């Protein structure tokens, strides 16, 4: 049987200096902390990262930002990470910010093999000034290009050996979109089950989009409850 | 009651059963604490949830279940999860009935400015621009004035806009104000405030309905 | 509790002469045969239908086509319905045909509140001649507009009273896309369950997109196995 | 063996374990009957399935489970269902390794024409154009000539194209032919055919590899 599980080093040596890497997660849930930590240790640099947010100082992709491994971050909102904001303000990090759903659509468009899409979001704002604008039926529309990456890193709750994935609750977010939009897709999974044990109607992402699976041995504290966000 | 809670409690009365509602960060996040009895709403969160309930009690958090403001939350009956693209399809496709947003400035014609202070604060737009532009109804919940006492409700915004003409109602600790084609119409006034105070702290002319103005 | 179940007449009197109606289904699975039959009996006319295919003669939307209730059909492939092909060839029916995935994207774009998208599908073919073409980085791209409808009619396996839907197997197809892209969405469901009984991770379409639910009392023979496609 | 089955049996040998494969209507639909032992492939269907198995035996059909050709089918282990947009994201996004398509005409540079005969047949494009343009490898499975004996493999297509330069290999009952930058290269020839017959029935020059040409 096809078995896409592999070692973390075999998976991550596909990420090279200068690569564009999509990283799943919205805040903590869905963030592949283990893959990120290894990428941090591996020292791969000059990366362009695409992620909704910048996690929080000392956590997740902030490790890559703080260590200077990242040249450009494409995101939606980095307000929860003052370290990233400070790097952006000091121009140590190029940050491209998009409306959150527009970022999601750009990634999805890349995954769907489209060239781009047209939206009216932001046409009446200063966003327009930094965008491609075309005219449609006498009104302005912003043309947004599709985004693709060399590699996508995501976290899943369950994977079968063929790469079919199930996400848990709000950990789904950008993960399935990003998995469609990269040349190579690496998944860390909390549980790996035999192919055939998932209900085909309940698979969130078909295995065809997945190249490598890392079975997580343990969940480090980053995956747990963050006291600063609890009551 | 702290002013933020007063605003949230009044804002909660604007919801109707069956509505899909998005709650922004800050004051909007307090609204669920004042949910009128019997009201059944579906709270949407940009990170792919419909059917959020109150915040999780200490010790009962689920590491996989946060809202778009990173708070651990609970779920109501009938909840569902989906990806970020569908979440914003729901928003941009017009299925969000009501969006509560905080703001830096709001103008008499409903312009909203709440995401950037050039050269000072620009952490990103998040989902706010799409909510402001596409929700069926946008209600701004905000302190009536800035921390320094300056007006936030203006003839026109000075800061870059989030969306133009999107705000339908402004709820502050002093007043409930509707944005109408004629201008800002005072709908309600706080029991501890006065018409003079509200107008003084509002940098745009206010219209008054005929008769007594209800208090809240 | 919110309860979106209603009678078929209350649901379908939202479909008026001249409306644009999206109808789910790929072949039989996902086709809302009961809603279509009632729409046929209701006699609503001058309709623009959007459906992947034209079903087969005497079945599904072919009833609406054959009775002259439809002015325009927007589809991907109508080859299994010679009656529809004949009407098209006699110019009794206007038929607009798109590549299947482009049709799906046009509907999805409407549902996602986009204005349109850009694709290279068909740029080297005669399709190009009947499309809007723009230039992107020195290459031609086809601009496809988003599609929306007044009403969408779809079939689901399970609905809860709040409108959360689960589709069965290949009956999913265009149904969830079309449910995002219409002002009013009417669902016929084989089973209606109490709100709260579906696993939130297994819902295929959130209830926010659904306006009316018809609980099916019985499945007419159209829903069954079609001998012409069996071995 | 009928010619269609002969083509399907030969085509089956082009698949590799782990590949995502789309099977067009007609001859491609017969390929699963000749799946080499031990080969594990993932058959995708445009209507939202990955992991299709053989057609359902009479009496065991599932009313909710058809392929894009309307045949009742079975599922393999590891199958999944999804909507039509994701199904074509899989195709246009480049995750289909191999697409088998029938054709009306195919040219020496790999142009494919299989969806329209102007004024005569135009039932729609279906998923064929996207598969032809975006699958990593396109193999045409077709009778070598038309029903009337005319050539289908041409110097250039007369019919409107489905996609330009997309075909990598042509498999007929007479030959396996690769489309190369230099032209059509004969890779294999049917045991009951001859070089002369293949060239005679092909309206484009054929290149021959050095040495014996394998038979199938």
Coordinates of C-alpha atoms in Angstrom, one line a residue, chain C residues 16-125:
Chain C
X16 CA -40.9 33.5 -10.1
X17 CA -41.1 33.8 -13.8
X18 CA -37.9 35.1 -15.2
X19 CA -35.8 33.9 -12.3
X20 CA -32.3 32.5 -12.5
X21 CA -32.3 29.1 -10.7
X22 CA -29.2 27.0 -9.9
X23 CA -30.0 23.3 -9.6
X24 CA -27.6 20.9 -8.0
X25 CA -26.6 17.4 -9.2
X26 CA -24.3 15.7 -11.6
X27 CA -26.4 13.3 -13.5
X28 CA -28.8 11.8 -11.0
X29 CA -27.0 12.1 -7.7
X30 CA -27.6 15.5 -6.0
X31 CA -30.4 16.4 -8.4
X32 CA -33.5 17.7 -6.4
X33 CA -36.0 15.7 -8.4
X34 CA -38.9 16.5 -6.0
X35 CA -38.3 20.2 -6.1
X36 CA -38.0 20.1 -9.9
X37 CA -41.2 18.1 -10.3
X38 CA -43.0 20.7 -8.2
X39 CA -41.5 23.6 -10.1
X40 CA -42.7 21.8 -13.3
X41 CA -46.2 21.5 -11.9
X42 CA -46.1 25.1 -10.7
X43 CA -45.5 26.2 -14.3
X44 CA -43.0 28.9 -13.6
X45 CA -41.5 30.0 -16.9
X46 CA -38.9 32.1 -18.7
X47 CA -36.4 30.5 -16.3
X48 CA -32.6 30.6 -16.7
X49 CA -31.3 27.4 -15.3
X50 CA -27.8 26.7 -14.2
X51 CA -26.9 23.1 -13.9
X52 CA -23.9 20.9 -14.8
X53 CA -25.9 18.8 -17.2
X54 CA -29.5 18.5 -18.6
X55 CA -30.3 15.1 -16.9
X56 CA -31.9 12.7 -19.3
X57 CA -35.1 12.8 -21.4
X58 CA -38.2 12.9 -19.2
X59 CA -36.1 13.2 -16.0
X60 CA -35.1 16.1 -13.7
X61 CA -34.6 19.4 -15.4
X62 CA -35.4 17.8 -18.8
X63 CA -39.1 18.1 -17.7
X64 CA -38.7 21.9 -17.4
X65 CA -36.8 22.1 -20.7
X66 CA -39.3 19.9 -22.6
X67 CA -42.3 21.9 -21.3
X68 CA -40.8 25.1 -22.5
X69 CA -40.4 26.6 -19.0
X70 CA -36.7 27.4 -19.7
X71 CA -35.3 30.2 -21.8
X72 CA -31.6 29.7 -21.2
X73 CA -29.6 26.8 -19.8
X74 CA -26.1 27.3 -18.5
X75 CA -24.3 24.0 -18.3
X76 CA -21.2 22.0 -18.9
X77 CA -22.3 19.0 -21.0
X78 CA -25.7 18.0 -22.1
X79 CA -24.7 14.9 -24.2
X80 CA -26.8 12.5 -22.2
X81 CA -29.9 14.3 -23.1
X82 CA -30.7 14.1 -26.8
X83 CA -34.0 16.0 -26.2
X84 CA -32.1 19.0 -24.9
X85 CA -29.5 18.8 -27.7
X86 CA -32.4 18.7 -30.2
X87 CA -34.0 21.8 -28.6
X88 CA -30.6 23.5 -28.7
X89 CA -30.1 22.7 -32.3
X90 CA -33.7 23.9 -33.2
X91 CA -32.9 27.1 -31.3
X92 CA -35.9 26.5 -29.0
X93 CA -33.5 26.7 -26.1
X94 CA -30.5 28.9 -25.6
X95 CA -27.6 26.9 -24.2
X96 CA -24.4 28.4 -22.8
X97 CA -21.7 25.8 -22.3
X98 CA -18.6 26.2 -20.1
X99 CA -15.8 23.8 -19.3
X100 CA -17.0 22.0 -16.2
X101 CA -14.5 23.3 -13.7
X102 CA -14.9 26.8 -15.1
X103 CA -18.7 26.5 -14.5
X104 CA -18.0 25.3 -11.0
X105 CA -15.6 28.3 -10.4
X106 CA -18.0 30.8 -11.8
X107 CA -20.6 29.6 -9.3
X108 CA -18.2 29.5 -6.5
X109 CA -17.0 33.0 -7.4
X110 CA -20.5 34.3 -7.1
X111 CA -20.9 32.6 -3.8
X112 CA -17.6 34.0 -2.6
X113 CA -18.6 37.6 -3.4
X114 CA -16.0 37.9 -6.1
X115 CA -16.6 39.7 -9.4
X116 CA -14.8 37.1 -11.5
X117 CA -11.6 35.3 -12.1
X118 CA -8.8 34.9 -14.7
X119 CA -8.0 31.6 -16.3
X120 CA -5.8 30.2 -19.1
X121 CA -8.2 27.4 -19.8
X122 CA -9.2 27.5 -23.5
X123 CA -7.0 30.5 -24.4
X124 CA -5.6 28.5 -27.3
X125 CA -9.0 27.4 -28.6

